[in-house]
Every structure is written in C-alpha cells, then in structure tokens.
Coordinates of C-alpha atoms in Angstrom, one line a residue:
Chain G
M1 CA 112.8 68.5 85.0
P2 CA 112.2 65.1 86.7
V3 CA 109.5 64.7 89.2
A4 CA 110.4 63.3 92.6
S5 CA 108.9 59.9 93.5
E6 CA 105.9 59.8 95.6
S7 CA 107.6 58.3 98.6
I8 CA 110.2 61.0 98.6
L9 CA 107.6 63.7 98.3
R10 CA 105.6 62.2 101.1
I11 CA 108.6 62.3 103.5
L12 CA 109.6 65.7 102.4
F13 CA 106.3 67.1 102.8
A14 CA 105.9 65.5 106.3
V15 CA 109.0 67.6 107.2
F16 CA 108.0 70.8 105.4
Q17 CA 104.3 70.5 106.7
Y18 CA 105.5 71.6 110.2
L19 CA 108.9 73.3 109.3
L20 CA 107.4 75.9 106.9
P21 CA 104.9 77.4 109.3
F22 CA 107.5 77.4 112.0
L23 CA 110.0 79.2 109.8
A24 CA 107.4 81.7 108.9
V25 CA 106.8 82.5 112.5
V26 CA 110.5 82.6 113.2
T27 CA 111.0 85.0 110.4
V28 CA 108.4 87.4 111.6
I29 CA 109.9 87.3 115.1
L30 CA 113.3 88.0 113.8
I31 CA 112.2 91.0 111.7
F32 CA 110.6 92.3 114.8
F33 CA 113.8 92.0 116.9
Y34 CA 115.6 93.6 113.9
L35 CA 113.3 96.5 114.2
L36 CA 113.8 96.9 117.9
S37 CA 117.5 96.7 117.4
E38 CA 117.4 99.5 114.9
N39 CA 115.4 101.6 117.3
R40 CA 117.8 101.0 120.0
I41 CA 120.8 101.9 118.1
R42 CA 119.3 105.2 117.0
C43 CA 118.4 106.0 120.7
E44 CA 122.0 105.3 121.7
K45 CA 123.4 107.5 118.9
A46 CA 121.0 110.4 119.9
A47 CA 121.9 110.0 123.6
G48 CA 125.5 110.6 122.8
L49 CA 124.9 113.9 120.9
P50 CA 124.5 116.9 123.1
G51 CA 121.8 119.3 121.9
F52 CA 120.6 116.6 119.4
G53 CA 118.0 118.0 117.1
T54 CA 118.3 121.6 118.5
I55 CA 119.7 124.7 117.0
G56 CA 120.6 126.6 120.2
E57 CA 118.7 128.0 123.1
L58 CA 116.4 130.9 124.1
V59 CA 117.5 132.6 127.4
V60 CA 114.9 134.6 129.3
L61 CA 115.9 138.1 129.9
S62 CA 112.7 139.1 131.7
G63 CA 109.9 136.7 132.4
S64 CA 107.2 136.5 135.0
R65 CA 106.4 134.9 138.3
N66 CA 106.2 131.6 136.5
L67 CA 109.2 132.1 134.5
D68 CA 112.4 133.1 136.1
T69 CA 115.0 135.3 134.4
N70 CA 118.0 133.5 133.0
T71 CA 115.9 130.3 132.4
W72 CA 116.9 128.8 129.1
F73 CA 115.1 126.5 126.7
P74 CA 116.7 124.3 124.0
V75 CA 115.3 125.3 120.7
P76 CA 114.3 122.6 118.2
R77 CA 114.5 123.1 114.5
E78 CA 110.8 123.4 114.2
G79 CA 108.0 123.8 116.7
V80 CA 105.4 125.9 118.4
L81 CA 105.8 128.4 121.2
G82 CA 102.9 129.1 123.5
A83 CA 101.5 129.1 126.9
V84 CA 100.1 125.5 126.9
R85 CA 102.2 122.5 127.9
S86 CA 101.8 120.8 124.6
C87 CA 103.9 123.4 122.9
D88 CA 107.6 122.8 122.1
L89 CA 108.6 126.0 124.0
V90 CA 106.3 126.9 126.9
I91 CA 106.3 130.5 128.0
P92 CA 103.8 130.8 130.8
C93 CA 103.6 134.7 130.8
S94 CA 100.8 137.1 130.3
G95 CA 100.1 138.1 126.8
V96 CA 101.3 134.7 125.4
H97 CA 98.5 132.9 123.6
A98 CA 97.9 129.2 123.9
K99 CA 99.9 128.6 120.7
H100 CA 101.4 131.9 119.9
F101 CA 103.7 131.2 116.9
D102 CA 105.2 128.6 114.9
F103 CA 109.0 128.6 114.2
S104 CA 111.3 126.8 111.9
W105 CA 115.0 126.9 111.3
E106 CA 116.1 127.7 107.7
D107 CA 119.8 127.1 106.8
G108 CA 121.4 130.3 105.6
T109 CA 118.5 132.4 106.9
G110 CA 117.9 131.8 110.6
L111 CA 115.0 131.1 112.8
L112 CA 111.7 132.1 111.0
I113 CA 108.8 133.1 113.1
Y114 CA 105.3 132.5 111.9
P115 CA 102.7 134.1 114.4
R116 CA 99.3 132.6 114.4
T117 CA 96.2 134.7 113.7
G118 CA 95.7 137.4 116.2
C119 CA 99.2 137.0 117.6
E120 CA 102.2 139.4 117.5
V121 CA 105.8 139.3 118.5
L122 CA 108.7 141.7 118.5
V123 CA 111.8 140.5 116.8
N124 CA 114.6 142.9 117.4
G125 CA 112.1 145.6 117.8
Y126 CA 110.2 144.9 114.7
T127 CA 106.6 143.8 114.9
V128 CA 105.9 140.5 113.3
N129 CA 102.5 139.2 112.9
C130 CA 100.6 136.7 110.6
R131 CA 100.6 139.1 107.6
T132 CA 104.3 139.7 107.8
A133 CA 106.7 137.8 105.6
A134 CA 108.7 135.6 108.0
A135 CA 111.9 135.6 105.9
D136 CA 112.1 139.4 106.3
Y137 CA 112.6 139.2 110.1
P138 CA 114.6 136.0 110.8
M139 CA 116.1 135.5 114.3
T140 CA 119.9 135.0 114.3
H141 CA 122.4 134.8 117.1
G142 CA 121.7 137.5 119.7
S143 CA 118.3 138.4 118.4
V144 CA 115.9 139.5 121.0
L145 CA 112.3 138.2 121.0
Q146 CA 109.5 139.7 122.9
V147 CA 106.4 137.7 123.3
G148 CA 103.7 138.8 125.6
S149 CA 105.4 140.1 128.8
A150 CA 108.5 137.9 128.2
T151 CA 111.7 138.9 126.6
L152 CA 114.1 136.2 125.3
R153 CA 117.3 136.2 123.5
L154 CA 118.4 133.6 121.0
H155 CA 121.7 131.8 121.3
L156 CA 122.7 129.7 118.4
F157 CA 125.2 126.9 118.4
A158 CA 128.4 128.2 117.0
A159 CA 129.0 125.1 114.9
L160 CA 126.1 126.3 112.6
D161 CA 128.5 128.9 111.5
N162 CA 130.8 126.1 110.3
T163 CA 128.3 124.4 108.1
G164 CA 129.3 126.5 105.1
T165 CA 126.0 128.2 105.1
R166 CA 126.5 131.7 106.3
I167 CA 123.8 133.8 107.6
D168 CA 124.7 137.0 105.9
G169 CA 121.7 139.1 106.9
P170 CA 118.2 138.7 107.9
V171 CA 116.6 140.6 105.0
R172 CA 116.2 138.7 101.7
N173 CA 114.7 141.6 99.8
Q174 CA 117.2 144.1 98.3
T175 CA 115.3 147.0 99.7
A176 CA 115.4 146.7 103.4
P177 CA 112.3 148.0 105.2
P178 CA 112.8 151.4 106.8
P179 CA 114.3 151.1 110.2
I180 CA 111.5 151.4 112.7
V181 CA 112.4 152.8 116.1
P182 CA 110.5 150.7 118.6
P183 CA 108.0 152.5 120.5
P184 CA 108.9 153.7 123.9
G185 CA 108.5 151.1 126.5
S186 CA 108.6 148.2 124.1
F187 CA 111.5 146.8 125.9
P188 CA 111.5 146.4 129.5
P189 CA 113.8 148.6 131.4
D190 CA 115.9 145.9 132.8
L191 CA 116.9 144.9 129.2
Q192 CA 119.5 147.7 129.6
Q193 CA 121.3 145.6 132.2
F194 CA 122.2 143.0 129.4
P195 CA 124.9 144.4 127.2
P196 CA 124.0 143.9 123.6
L197 CA 125.7 141.3 121.7
P198 CA 128.1 142.4 118.9
G199 CA 125.9 143.3 116.0
S200 CA 122.7 142.6 117.8
F201 CA 119.9 145.0 118.3
S202 CA 120.6 148.1 120.4
P203 CA 117.8 150.4 121.2
D204 CA 120.1 153.4 120.7
T205 CA 120.7 152.6 117.0
S206 CA 118.4 152.8 114.2
V207 CA 120.0 149.7 112.4
C208 CA 118.5 146.7 113.8
F209 CA 120.1 143.8 112.0
P210 CA 122.8 141.7 113.6
Q211 CA 126.3 141.4 112.0
P212 CA 127.2 138.2 110.2
L213 CA 128.2 135.7 112.5
Q214 CA 131.8 135.2 111.2
Q215 CA 132.8 138.2 113.2
Q216 CA 132.0 136.7 116.4
S217 CA 134.4 134.3 118.2
V218 CA 133.1 130.8 118.3
S219 CA 132.7 128.2 121.1
F220 CA 130.0 125.7 121.6
F221 CA 127.8 128.8 121.8
S222 CA 128.9 132.0 120.4
E223 CA 130.3 134.1 123.3
T224 CA 127.9 136.3 125.2
P225 CA 128.9 138.6 127.9
E226 CA 126.8 136.8 130.5
L227 CA 128.2 133.4 129.7
S228 CA 132.0 133.3 130.0
Q229 CA 134.2 131.0 128.1
Q230 CA 134.6 128.6 131.1
D231 CA 130.9 128.4 131.5
T232 CA 130.6 126.8 127.9
Q233 CA 130.0 123.2 128.2
S234 CA 132.2 120.6 126.7
V235 CA 130.8 118.5 124.0
S236 CA 130.9 115.3 125.9
G237 CA 127.3 114.3 125.9
E238 CA 126.9 115.4 129.5
S239 CA 124.0 117.4 130.7
F240 CA 124.0 121.0 130.0
T241 CA 124.8 122.2 133.4
S242 CA 127.7 120.9 135.6
D243 CA 127.0 120.8 139.4
S244 CA 129.9 122.9 140.3
E245 CA 128.9 125.8 138.1
E246 CA 125.2 125.5 138.4
H247 CA 125.1 128.6 140.5
S248 CA 126.6 130.8 137.8
R249 CA 124.9 129.1 134.8
P250 CA 121.4 129.9 133.8
R251 CA 118.9 127.4 135.1
R252 CA 117.6 125.3 132.4
S253 CA 113.9 125.1 132.1
D254 CA 112.8 121.6 130.8
R255 CA 109.1 121.1 131.2
W256 CA 109.5 117.3 131.5
K257 CA 112.0 117.7 134.4
E258 CA 109.6 120.2 136.0
D259 CA 106.9 117.7 135.6
L260 CA 109.0 115.0 137.4
G261 CA 110.0 117.5 140.0
E262 CA 113.8 117.1 139.2
Chain E
M1 CA 126.6 97.3 116.4
K2 CA 127.7 93.7 116.2
K3 CA 124.4 92.5 117.8
H4 CA 122.6 94.7 115.2
A5 CA 124.8 93.1 112.3
S6 CA 124.0 89.7 113.5
S7 CA 120.3 90.5 113.8
R8 CA 120.3 91.6 110.2
A9 CA 122.2 88.4 109.1
R10 CA 119.7 86.3 110.9
V11 CA 116.8 87.9 109.2
M12 CA 118.3 87.5 105.8
A13 CA 119.2 83.9 106.5
A14 CA 115.6 83.1 107.7
L15 CA 114.1 84.8 104.6
L16 CA 116.5 82.8 102.3
V17 CA 115.8 79.5 103.9
F18 CA 112.1 80.0 104.1
F19 CA 111.4 80.9 100.6
A20 CA 113.8 78.4 99.2
L21 CA 111.9 75.7 101.0
A22 CA 108.6 77.3 100.1
F23 CA 109.2 77.0 96.4
L24 CA 111.0 73.6 96.6
I25 CA 107.8 71.8 97.5
P26 CA 105.7 72.6 94.4
A27 CA 108.9 72.4 92.3
L28 CA 109.5 68.9 93.4
Q29 CA 105.8 68.0 93.0
T30 CA 105.2 69.4 89.5
G31 CA 108.8 69.4 88.2
S32 CA 108.1 72.7 86.6
S33 CA 111.2 74.5 85.4
V34 CA 109.7 77.8 86.3
L35 CA 109.2 76.8 89.9
W36 CA 112.8 75.4 90.1
S37 CA 114.0 78.8 88.9
L38 CA 111.9 80.6 91.4
T39 CA 113.4 78.4 94.2
I40 CA 116.7 80.1 93.5
A41 CA 115.6 83.5 92.0
V42 CA 113.3 84.6 94.8
P43 CA 115.7 84.2 97.7
A44 CA 118.6 85.6 95.5
A45 CA 116.6 88.6 94.4
M46 CA 115.7 89.3 98.2
L47 CA 119.4 89.0 99.1
I48 CA 120.5 91.3 96.4
L49 CA 117.9 93.9 97.2
L50 CA 118.7 93.9 100.9
L51 CA 122.4 94.0 100.4
F52 CA 123.1 96.4 97.5
P53 CA 120.3 99.0 96.5
A54 CA 119.2 99.2 100.2
R55 CA 122.7 100.2 101.2
V56 CA 123.3 102.5 98.2
F57 CA 120.0 104.3 98.5
F58 CA 119.9 104.1 102.2
L59 CA 116.6 102.2 102.2
D60 CA 115.0 101.3 105.4
K61 CA 115.9 97.6 105.8
S62 CA 113.5 96.5 108.4
S63 CA 110.4 97.7 106.5
L64 CA 111.9 96.4 103.3
S65 CA 112.4 92.9 104.8
S66 CA 108.8 92.9 105.8
A67 CA 107.7 94.1 102.4
L68 CA 109.8 91.5 100.4
T69 CA 108.5 88.8 102.7
L70 CA 104.9 89.9 101.8
C71 CA 105.9 89.8 98.1
G72 CA 107.4 86.5 98.4
L73 CA 104.2 85.2 100.1
G74 CA 102.3 86.5 97.1
I75 CA 104.5 84.7 94.7
M76 CA 104.1 81.6 96.9
A77 CA 100.3 81.9 96.8
S78 CA 100.4 82.4 92.9
S79 CA 102.3 79.2 92.5
G80 CA 99.3 77.4 93.8
I81 CA 97.5 78.7 90.7
S82 CA 100.1 77.8 88.2
P83 CA 103.8 78.2 87.7
D84 CA 103.2 80.9 85.0
A85 CA 101.0 82.9 87.5
A86 CA 103.9 82.6 89.9
L87 CA 106.3 84.0 87.3
S88 CA 104.0 86.9 86.4
Q89 CA 103.7 87.8 90.0
S90 CA 107.3 87.8 90.5
L91 CA 107.7 90.0 87.5
R92 CA 105.3 92.4 89.0
C93 CA 107.2 92.5 92.2
V94 CA 110.4 93.3 90.5
S95 CA 108.8 96.1 88.4
A96 CA 107.2 97.5 91.4
V97 CA 110.6 98.0 93.1
I98 CA 111.1 100.9 90.7
F99 CA 108.3 102.7 92.5
L100 CA 110.0 102.0 95.8
F101 CA 113.0 104.0 94.6
A102 CA 110.8 106.7 93.2
G103 CA 109.0 107.1 96.5
A104 CA 112.3 107.2 98.4
V105 CA 113.9 109.8 96.1
M106 CA 110.8 111.9 96.1
S107 CA 110.2 111.9 99.9
R108 CA 113.9 112.7 100.6
S109 CA 114.5 115.5 98.2
F110 CA 111.1 117.0 97.7
R111 CA 110.9 120.6 98.9
P112 CA 107.2 121.6 99.5
S113 CA 106.0 124.6 97.6
I114 CA 102.5 125.7 96.7
P115 CA 102.9 125.3 92.9
A116 CA 104.3 121.8 93.2
A117 CA 101.7 120.8 95.6
V118 CA 98.9 122.0 93.2
L119 CA 100.5 120.2 90.3
V120 CA 100.8 117.0 92.3
S121 CA 97.1 117.3 93.5
L122 CA 95.8 117.9 90.1
F123 CA 97.8 114.9 88.7
A124 CA 96.5 112.8 91.6
L125 CA 92.9 113.9 91.1
G126 CA 93.3 112.9 87.4
M127 CA 94.4 109.4 88.4
I128 CA 91.5 109.0 90.7
A129 CA 89.0 110.3 88.1
F130 CA 90.6 108.1 85.3
P131 CA 87.9 105.4 85.2
L132 CA 85.2 108.1 85.3
V133 CA 86.8 110.1 82.4
S134 CA 88.1 107.2 80.1
G135 CA 85.3 104.6 80.9
S136 CA 88.2 102.1 81.5
S137 CA 88.0 99.5 84.2
V138 CA 91.6 100.2 85.1
S139 CA 91.6 101.9 88.5
L140 CA 94.5 104.1 89.5
L141 CA 92.9 104.8 92.8
D142 CA 95.7 103.8 95.2
G143 CA 98.4 105.7 93.2
G144 CA 96.2 108.7 93.1
L145 CA 95.5 108.6 96.9
A146 CA 99.1 108.3 97.6
L147 CA 100.1 111.3 95.6
L148 CA 97.1 113.2 96.8
M149 CA 98.3 112.5 100.4
F150 CA 101.7 113.7 99.4
A151 CA 100.2 117.0 98.2
L152 CA 98.0 117.3 101.2
V153 CA 100.9 117.1 103.5
S154 CA 102.8 119.6 101.5
F155 CA 99.9 122.1 101.8
F156 CA 99.7 121.5 105.5
S157 CA 103.5 122.0 106.1
L158 CA 103.2 125.2 104.2
R159 CA 100.4 126.4 106.5
S160 CA 97.9 126.5 103.6
C161 CA 95.3 124.2 105.1
L162 CA 92.3 125.4 103.2
P163 CA 93.6 124.6 99.7
G164 CA 94.8 121.3 100.8
L165 CA 91.3 120.4 102.4
A166 CA 89.7 121.6 99.2
F167 CA 91.6 119.2 97.0
A168 CA 91.1 116.4 99.6
F169 CA 87.3 117.1 99.4
V170 CA 87.4 116.8 95.6
G171 CA 89.1 113.6 95.9
L172 CA 86.5 112.3 98.4
L173 CA 83.6 113.2 96.0
L174 CA 85.4 111.5 93.1
L175 CA 85.8 108.4 95.2
L176 CA 82.1 108.4 96.2
L177 CA 81.0 109.0 92.5
Q178 CA 82.8 105.7 91.8
Q179 CA 81.1 104.0 94.7
E180 CA 84.4 103.3 96.2
I181 CA 83.0 103.5 99.8
I182 CA 85.9 101.9 101.6
A183 CA 88.5 103.9 99.8
A184 CA 86.5 107.1 100.5
A185 CA 86.2 106.2 104.2
V186 CA 89.9 105.6 104.4
W187 CA 90.8 108.8 102.6
G188 CA 88.3 110.9 104.7
L189 CA 89.7 109.5 108.0
C190 CA 93.3 110.0 106.8
T191 CA 92.5 113.7 105.9
V192 CA 91.0 114.5 109.2
L193 CA 93.8 112.9 111.1
L194 CA 96.5 114.4 109.0
F195 CA 94.8 117.9 109.5
W196 CA 94.7 117.4 113.3
V197 CA 98.4 116.3 113.4
A198 CA 99.5 119.1 111.1
S199 CA 97.6 122.0 112.5
G200 CA 96.8 120.9 116.1
R201 CA 93.5 122.7 115.9
G202 CA 91.0 120.5 117.8
L203 CA 87.9 122.6 117.1
W204 CA 88.5 122.7 113.3
T205 CA 89.4 119.0 113.3
W206 CA 86.1 118.2 114.7
I207 CA 84.3 120.4 112.2
A208 CA 86.2 118.7 109.4
F209 CA 85.2 115.3 110.8
G210 CA 81.6 116.3 111.0
T211 CA 81.6 117.5 107.5
F212 CA 83.0 114.2 106.3
C213 CA 80.5 112.2 108.3
A214 CA 77.7 114.4 106.9
V215 CA 78.8 113.8 103.3
F216 CA 79.0 110.2 103.9
A217 CA 75.6 110.1 105.5
V218 CA 74.1 111.9 102.6
Y219 CA 75.8 109.6 100.1
L220 CA 74.7 106.4 101.9
G221 CA 71.3 107.7 102.5
I222 CA 70.5 108.8 98.9
F223 CA 72.9 107.2 96.4
F224 CA 73.9 103.9 98.0
H225 CA 72.0 100.7 97.2
P226 CA 73.2 97.8 99.1
S227 CA 71.0 95.3 97.3
G228 CA 73.1 95.8 94.2
I229 CA 76.3 94.5 95.9
A230 CA 76.9 90.8 95.9
F231 CA 78.3 89.9 99.3
E232 CA 80.1 86.5 99.9
P233 CA 80.9 85.8 103.6
F234 CA 84.6 85.2 104.0
L235 CA 84.7 84.1 107.7
P236 CA 83.4 80.6 107.0
R237 CA 86.0 80.0 104.3
I238 CA 88.8 81.3 106.6
S239 CA 87.7 79.4 109.7
A240 CA 87.6 76.2 107.5
L241 CA 91.3 76.5 106.7
P242 CA 93.5 74.2 108.7
L243 CA 96.4 75.6 110.6
I244 CA 98.8 73.3 109.0
V245 CA 97.9 71.8 105.5
P246 CA 97.3 68.0 105.9
E247 CA 97.4 66.8 102.2
P248 CA 100.1 67.6 99.7
A249 CA 97.7 67.1 96.9
N250 CA 96.2 70.6 97.4
L251 CA 99.4 72.1 96.0
S252 CA 99.1 70.8 92.5
E253 CA 95.3 71.7 92.2
A254 CA 94.6 74.8 90.2
S255 CA 92.7 77.2 92.4
S256 CA 91.4 80.8 92.3
G257 CA 90.6 83.5 94.7
S258 CA 92.5 86.2 96.4
L259 CA 96.1 85.6 97.2
Y260 CA 95.5 85.7 100.9
L261 CA 92.9 82.9 100.7
L262 CA 95.2 80.9 98.3
L263 CA 98.1 81.3 100.7
G264 CA 95.9 79.9 103.5
S265 CA 94.6 77.0 101.5
H266 CA 98.0 75.9 100.3
Y267 CA 100.2 76.6 103.3
G268 CA 97.8 76.7 106.3
G269 CA 96.3 79.2 108.7
I270 CA 99.7 79.8 110.5
V271 CA 101.1 81.4 107.3
L272 CA 98.0 83.5 107.0
F273 CA 98.4 84.9 110.5
C274 CA 101.9 86.1 109.5
V275 CA 100.5 88.5 106.9
P276 CA 98.7 91.0 109.3
L277 CA 101.7 90.6 111.7
L278 CA 104.1 91.6 108.9
L279 CA 102.0 94.5 107.9
S280 CA 101.8 95.6 111.6
L281 CA 105.7 95.6 111.7
I282 CA 105.8 97.9 108.6
L283 CA 103.2 100.1 110.4
L284 CA 105.2 100.2 113.6
R285 CA 108.4 101.1 111.7
G286 CA 106.5 103.9 109.9
A287 CA 105.3 105.3 113.3
S288 CA 108.8 105.2 114.6
V289 CA 110.2 107.0 111.4
A290 CA 107.5 109.6 111.8
S291 CA 108.2 110.2 115.4
H292 CA 112.0 110.7 114.7
A293 CA 111.5 112.9 111.7
R294 CA 112.9 116.4 112.3
K295 CA 110.7 118.4 109.9
S296 CA 107.0 118.5 110.3
F297 CA 106.7 117.8 106.5
H298 CA 108.5 114.4 106.8
A299 CA 106.7 113.6 110.0
A300 CA 103.3 114.2 108.5
L301 CA 104.3 112.4 105.3
A302 CA 105.4 109.2 107.2
F303 CA 102.3 109.5 109.5
G304 CA 100.1 109.8 106.3
T305 CA 101.7 106.6 104.8
V306 CA 101.1 104.7 108.0
L307 CA 97.5 105.9 108.0
L308 CA 96.9 104.9 104.4
L309 CA 98.4 101.5 104.8
G310 CA 97.0 100.9 108.2
L311 CA 93.5 101.9 107.5
R312 CA 93.5 99.7 104.4
T313 CA 94.7 96.8 106.4
I314 CA 92.0 97.3 109.0
S315 CA 89.3 97.5 106.4
V316 CA 90.5 94.3 104.7
L317 CA 90.6 92.5 108.1
L318 CA 87.0 93.9 108.9
M319 CA 85.8 92.5 105.4
L320 CA 87.6 89.2 105.9
T321 CA 85.9 88.7 109.3
D322 CA 82.5 89.8 107.8
L323 CA 82.3 92.8 110.1
L324 CA 82.0 94.9 106.9
P325 CA 79.5 93.4 104.6
L326 CA 81.5 94.1 101.4
S327 CA 83.8 92.1 99.2
A328 CA 87.2 91.9 100.7
G329 CA 90.0 93.8 98.9
C330 CA 93.6 92.9 98.9
F331 CA 96.1 93.5 101.7
P332 CA 98.7 96.0 101.0
L333 CA 101.7 94.4 99.2
L334 CA 99.9 91.1 98.9
T335 CA 98.1 91.8 95.7
D336 CA 98.2 90.9 92.1
Y337 CA 96.6 94.0 90.9
V338 CA 99.5 96.0 89.2
P339 CA 98.4 99.7 89.9
Q340 CA 97.8 98.8 93.6
M341 CA 101.1 97.0 94.0
F342 CA 102.9 100.0 92.5
A343 CA 101.1 102.4 94.9
D344 CA 102.0 100.2 97.9
F345 CA 105.7 100.2 96.9
F346 CA 105.6 103.9 96.3
L347 CA 104.3 104.4 99.9
L348 CA 106.9 102.1 101.2
G349 CA 109.6 104.0 99.4
I350 CA 108.3 107.2 101.0
L351 CA 108.9 105.6 104.4
S352 CA 112.3 104.5 103.4
G353 CA 113.2 108.0 102.1
I354 CA 112.2 109.5 105.3
S355 CA 114.1 107.0 107.3
S356 CA 117.3 107.7 105.4
R357 CA 116.6 111.4 105.9
N358 CA 116.4 110.9 109.6
E359 CA 119.7 109.0 109.5
A360 CA 121.3 111.9 107.5
D361 CA 120.1 114.4 110.1
L362 CA 121.6 112.3 112.8
L363 CA 124.9 112.2 111.0
E364 CA 124.7 116.1 110.4
D365 CA 124.2 116.5 114.2
A366 CA 127.2 114.3 114.9
R367 CA 129.2 116.4 112.5
L368 CA 128.1 119.6 114.1
S369 CA 128.9 118.5 117.6
M370 CA 132.4 117.5 116.4
L371 CA 132.9 120.8 114.8
A372 CA 132.1 122.5 118.0
R373 CA 134.9 120.7 119.9

C-alpha cells in the first residue's frame, strides 16, 4: 500500500490532532444521552400500564388502629411483607414481625409464602411456617391470609387466567395433607361478614382449597361480592380509584402517598 | 420513539466516524495493509453487531455501544505496538463476542436450583484454583469469579445463604493463596454487599464483613511480604502525557506497556479520560437494569455484575494514581489478556440478558392489560 507524502500527513494530522479527541468526547456524550433516552422510554411504557409489575391486590378484611379495613395493597411478583417501612407490603399490626415473610409469584401455582424464622401465618386456615413447603399452600384468588392480628384477602388480576397457565390447585403433592379444621377463634368474628368467594375457604367446610379460576367470571379483577362490576376500573392507565366512586371503593394504601400526605 | 431512534443513529454514526479516522492515521503513516483493513473492518464489525445480533438476541444496545467502543480503543492502542498486534487484538475481541452471547443466554434462561448452583460453584472454584493445581501461569481468575458470583446469587435467591457463603469463602481463600490481594478484596466486598442486598439482614452482613476483614488482616499480617513486590509508580507517567499528542512520529514507534498507557501516549490524555467515563456508563446501565428487574435473582445478578466490574475499575484507578502501591491491572474490556476479556464479555452478556428479560416482562404486562380489557 502506498504511503502518503509527509506534507499530506502533516496536514491530516494537524486536523486529526484535535478532531479525534473531540470525536471521542462527543461519542461518550452521545452514548450517555442514548442511555437516558432508553430509560425515559421504559418509564413511559411502564406509566401507561396499570398495575405494572403487580399480580393483584391484598384487601384488608380486619386490621388494626393503624390499618383500616378495606385498605388494599398492590402485590408485586416478589417481595417481603412486614411491619417496617422498607418492606414491599407494610402491615402495621400487632403480631407482625419487622420482616414477616417473603413471597413470590409462580406461574401455574400461585403466590408462594416463605415465612422467616420464628414467623407464622395462616393461609386459608393452614399454618405455614419456615419449615413448611411453600408450594403446598399457595395463595390463589380469594385466599385468605392471616398474619398477626390482620386478615387479608388476595385478589388476583383476572388476566392471569388467560395466560394459558392455569392454576389447577394449590397442592402439588398427589396426597393432599389431611384437612385441618382451623382452631376456634383463628378467624376474627367479623370475617363472617364477608361472604366467601366461590371456591375459597369457608370455615364451615373441611375442604380448604379454592376452585380453579376458570369457573369464575372474569373482569380486570375476578368478581368479588364486595366489588361490583361497575367498580372495576377500566384499563386505561388511570389511577386505581376514580373520584366519583371513591366512597364505595376500598381505600388504597400506598405508603409513598401516605408519606407525602396525599 | 423517533427521538430514540435518531439518538441510536447518532451513536452509531459517531462510532463509525471515530474509529474510521482513528485507524486512518496509522494506516496513512505506515501504509500497512492490515491497518487499512482495520480502518474498514472495525467500524463495519461494530455496525453489524449493533444492528443484527443485538436485535435478534435483544442485547442491550447502550452498554454494548460502550463495550464496543472500549474494544475499539484497545485495538487502537495495539496498533501503536504493531499492525499485527492490532490484528491479534481485533481477533480476540471478535472471539470474545461469543461469551457475550453465552452470558446473555445464561442469565435470561437460567432457573436457579441448588444442584445447578453447586455445580457452577465447583466449576468456578476449579477455574480459580487452576494455576495452583496445574502449575500453569494461565489465570482463569476473572472467569471463575464471574461464575462464582452467578452461583452465589443463585444460592441467595433460593434462600440458601450459608452454602453460598461457604463457597464464596473457599473462593476467597483460594485467591489469597495465590496472593491475588486485589481480586480477593474485590471478591470479599462483592460477597458481603450481595449478601446484604439479597437477605436484607443488617446484623449478619456486619458479621460477614467483620469475618472478611479478619481473614484479610490475618493474611496481610502473616503471609504478605510487601518487599517482594516490585512497585512502579504510574502517576508520573500518566501526568506526563499531553492532553493532545503534539508529534505524529509517536504513532510509528513501537512501544510497550498496558493498553491504557499506550492509548494515552499515542492519542493523548483526553482519550484516556474517556475510558473511565465509558466504564461508568456501563455501570450506570447495569444499575438501571438491576433496579428494573422483576425477580430478585435477576436484580441481584445485575447488581453483582456491576459490583465486579465497578470494584475492578476502582481498584485499577487507585493503582494508576498510586493510591494503592501495587502494579496496575487492566481496565475491564480494555485488556489484551484473553481469559480476562472473555470474562468481561461474559459479565456484559449477563447484563444484556437481564435487560432483555426486563423488556420481555414489560411486554408481558402490556399483553396482560390488553387481555383484561
């Protein structure tokens, strides 16, 4: 390959001497703005999706002075429930440890509960602790969770039914554990005011496992007696509660909004 | 979206122009056919990688752009040694891309389980112990640490912290046995921070940190002999580099040294400053990917990758500025040591895989909300 003459090289280098470092800096700045642009697009996409990253909500059936009845929490796919504010779900009730249990959603099974050492919960009347296999007692739509003095019910997004992964039953083992009648007083008396959901746990029955979800009618949330059809929100990216129906909708508990005093 | 597409186009155009010009100067000066080929091949390879495999495999384009820029800078620095050195460096970079895809596939599709985590841990410990066992000078340290981090995160996500910490401790001891102090420090800090992120147990994290400090103190007090280490100060050499290279003759002189110093001596201090900036962009992107990950396994894996790359970058910066009296290693992705380059691309692939997983989760949520209408 021919070598360029000295004079041409000097002229070229005089240009490149300043151009190359300038281009290097410009390239780094452009990559930085590209990174910012990617982040912004992701945030815009997430803002347009209601319930982004969540699988449903936990509705308080009975709480405490710090936790009103009918308060509801969006449930992420994975997280920690406890009494401290750093938890994903904050339940400020007596008997709830600082970090009471971990939970994670498993497609085809349900919401699995992993209590921490020394912690116990009741899922549909069954005691679940750190030695219990989480897959044996998954939470599905309508399942009732008792943690400390609080009782909560799980509402799953109905669209989870349509993913093709059916939740057939909570027990993976072929031999289901013998039905355990919950001890008297394990459920607060006012639980009786909430009609059981189809297939969900009823204190009067010894069969404690909810029916498959395909038997329930679907809306954004599967229908519950206390949430009528007109209360279900439209999937439009709006906030969970509309102003006109706020008095009939459960109050959403969002610890960030509580912190801001909204 | 148009703004985003034009932003991507601007980045690609800047990369192509920069590297085309960067190889044009030595090609004109020496007339080497290899350098003329690299003038076309390097920008073309970047364009092809950013356009086709990145789209097909849903790789993270922003971190990939930064990584390819660093690779290109490495090839540029090697061209200052000789055209053949530049060709070898470019071939190393091309072969390292395979590990990028391997990391992406592994992070995206791996389901953590105890047997898999144990197997990966044993393989990783074998890689770390390879020089001790075989007596070879080839060090597979960085690859071993990357895989061990992968296994550690798997253990933590399955709530099996003790086995994970046990394997991490064995890895730490193996590193100290080989007198890899910086790697051991990086690994120890990475383990402690990952444990804290995964478990959230403050007290146990402090206990783990105390144990790590105690082991280090015992090692430095009993086994470490600083008189045996030849220390060459780097700061005077770096501060002597001009911001802009005044003489073109430097480019044709054969020189040696780390790629980073070669880059500075041939292209000036401004280009040198771009290296830590590019690495910080990769780390920022990694932190963003970790914060958006839906599963704790992916979040911890991305965080662990950022820690490994970030702590190594900080250690190299400390050594280059003589704050650590040890011989400086190489920046991530700006190295001519093949096992280290493969490990760096594997870590980058992990970030890309998790980023693509995040995008898939976003699409799934969009589909679910459409189904609910």
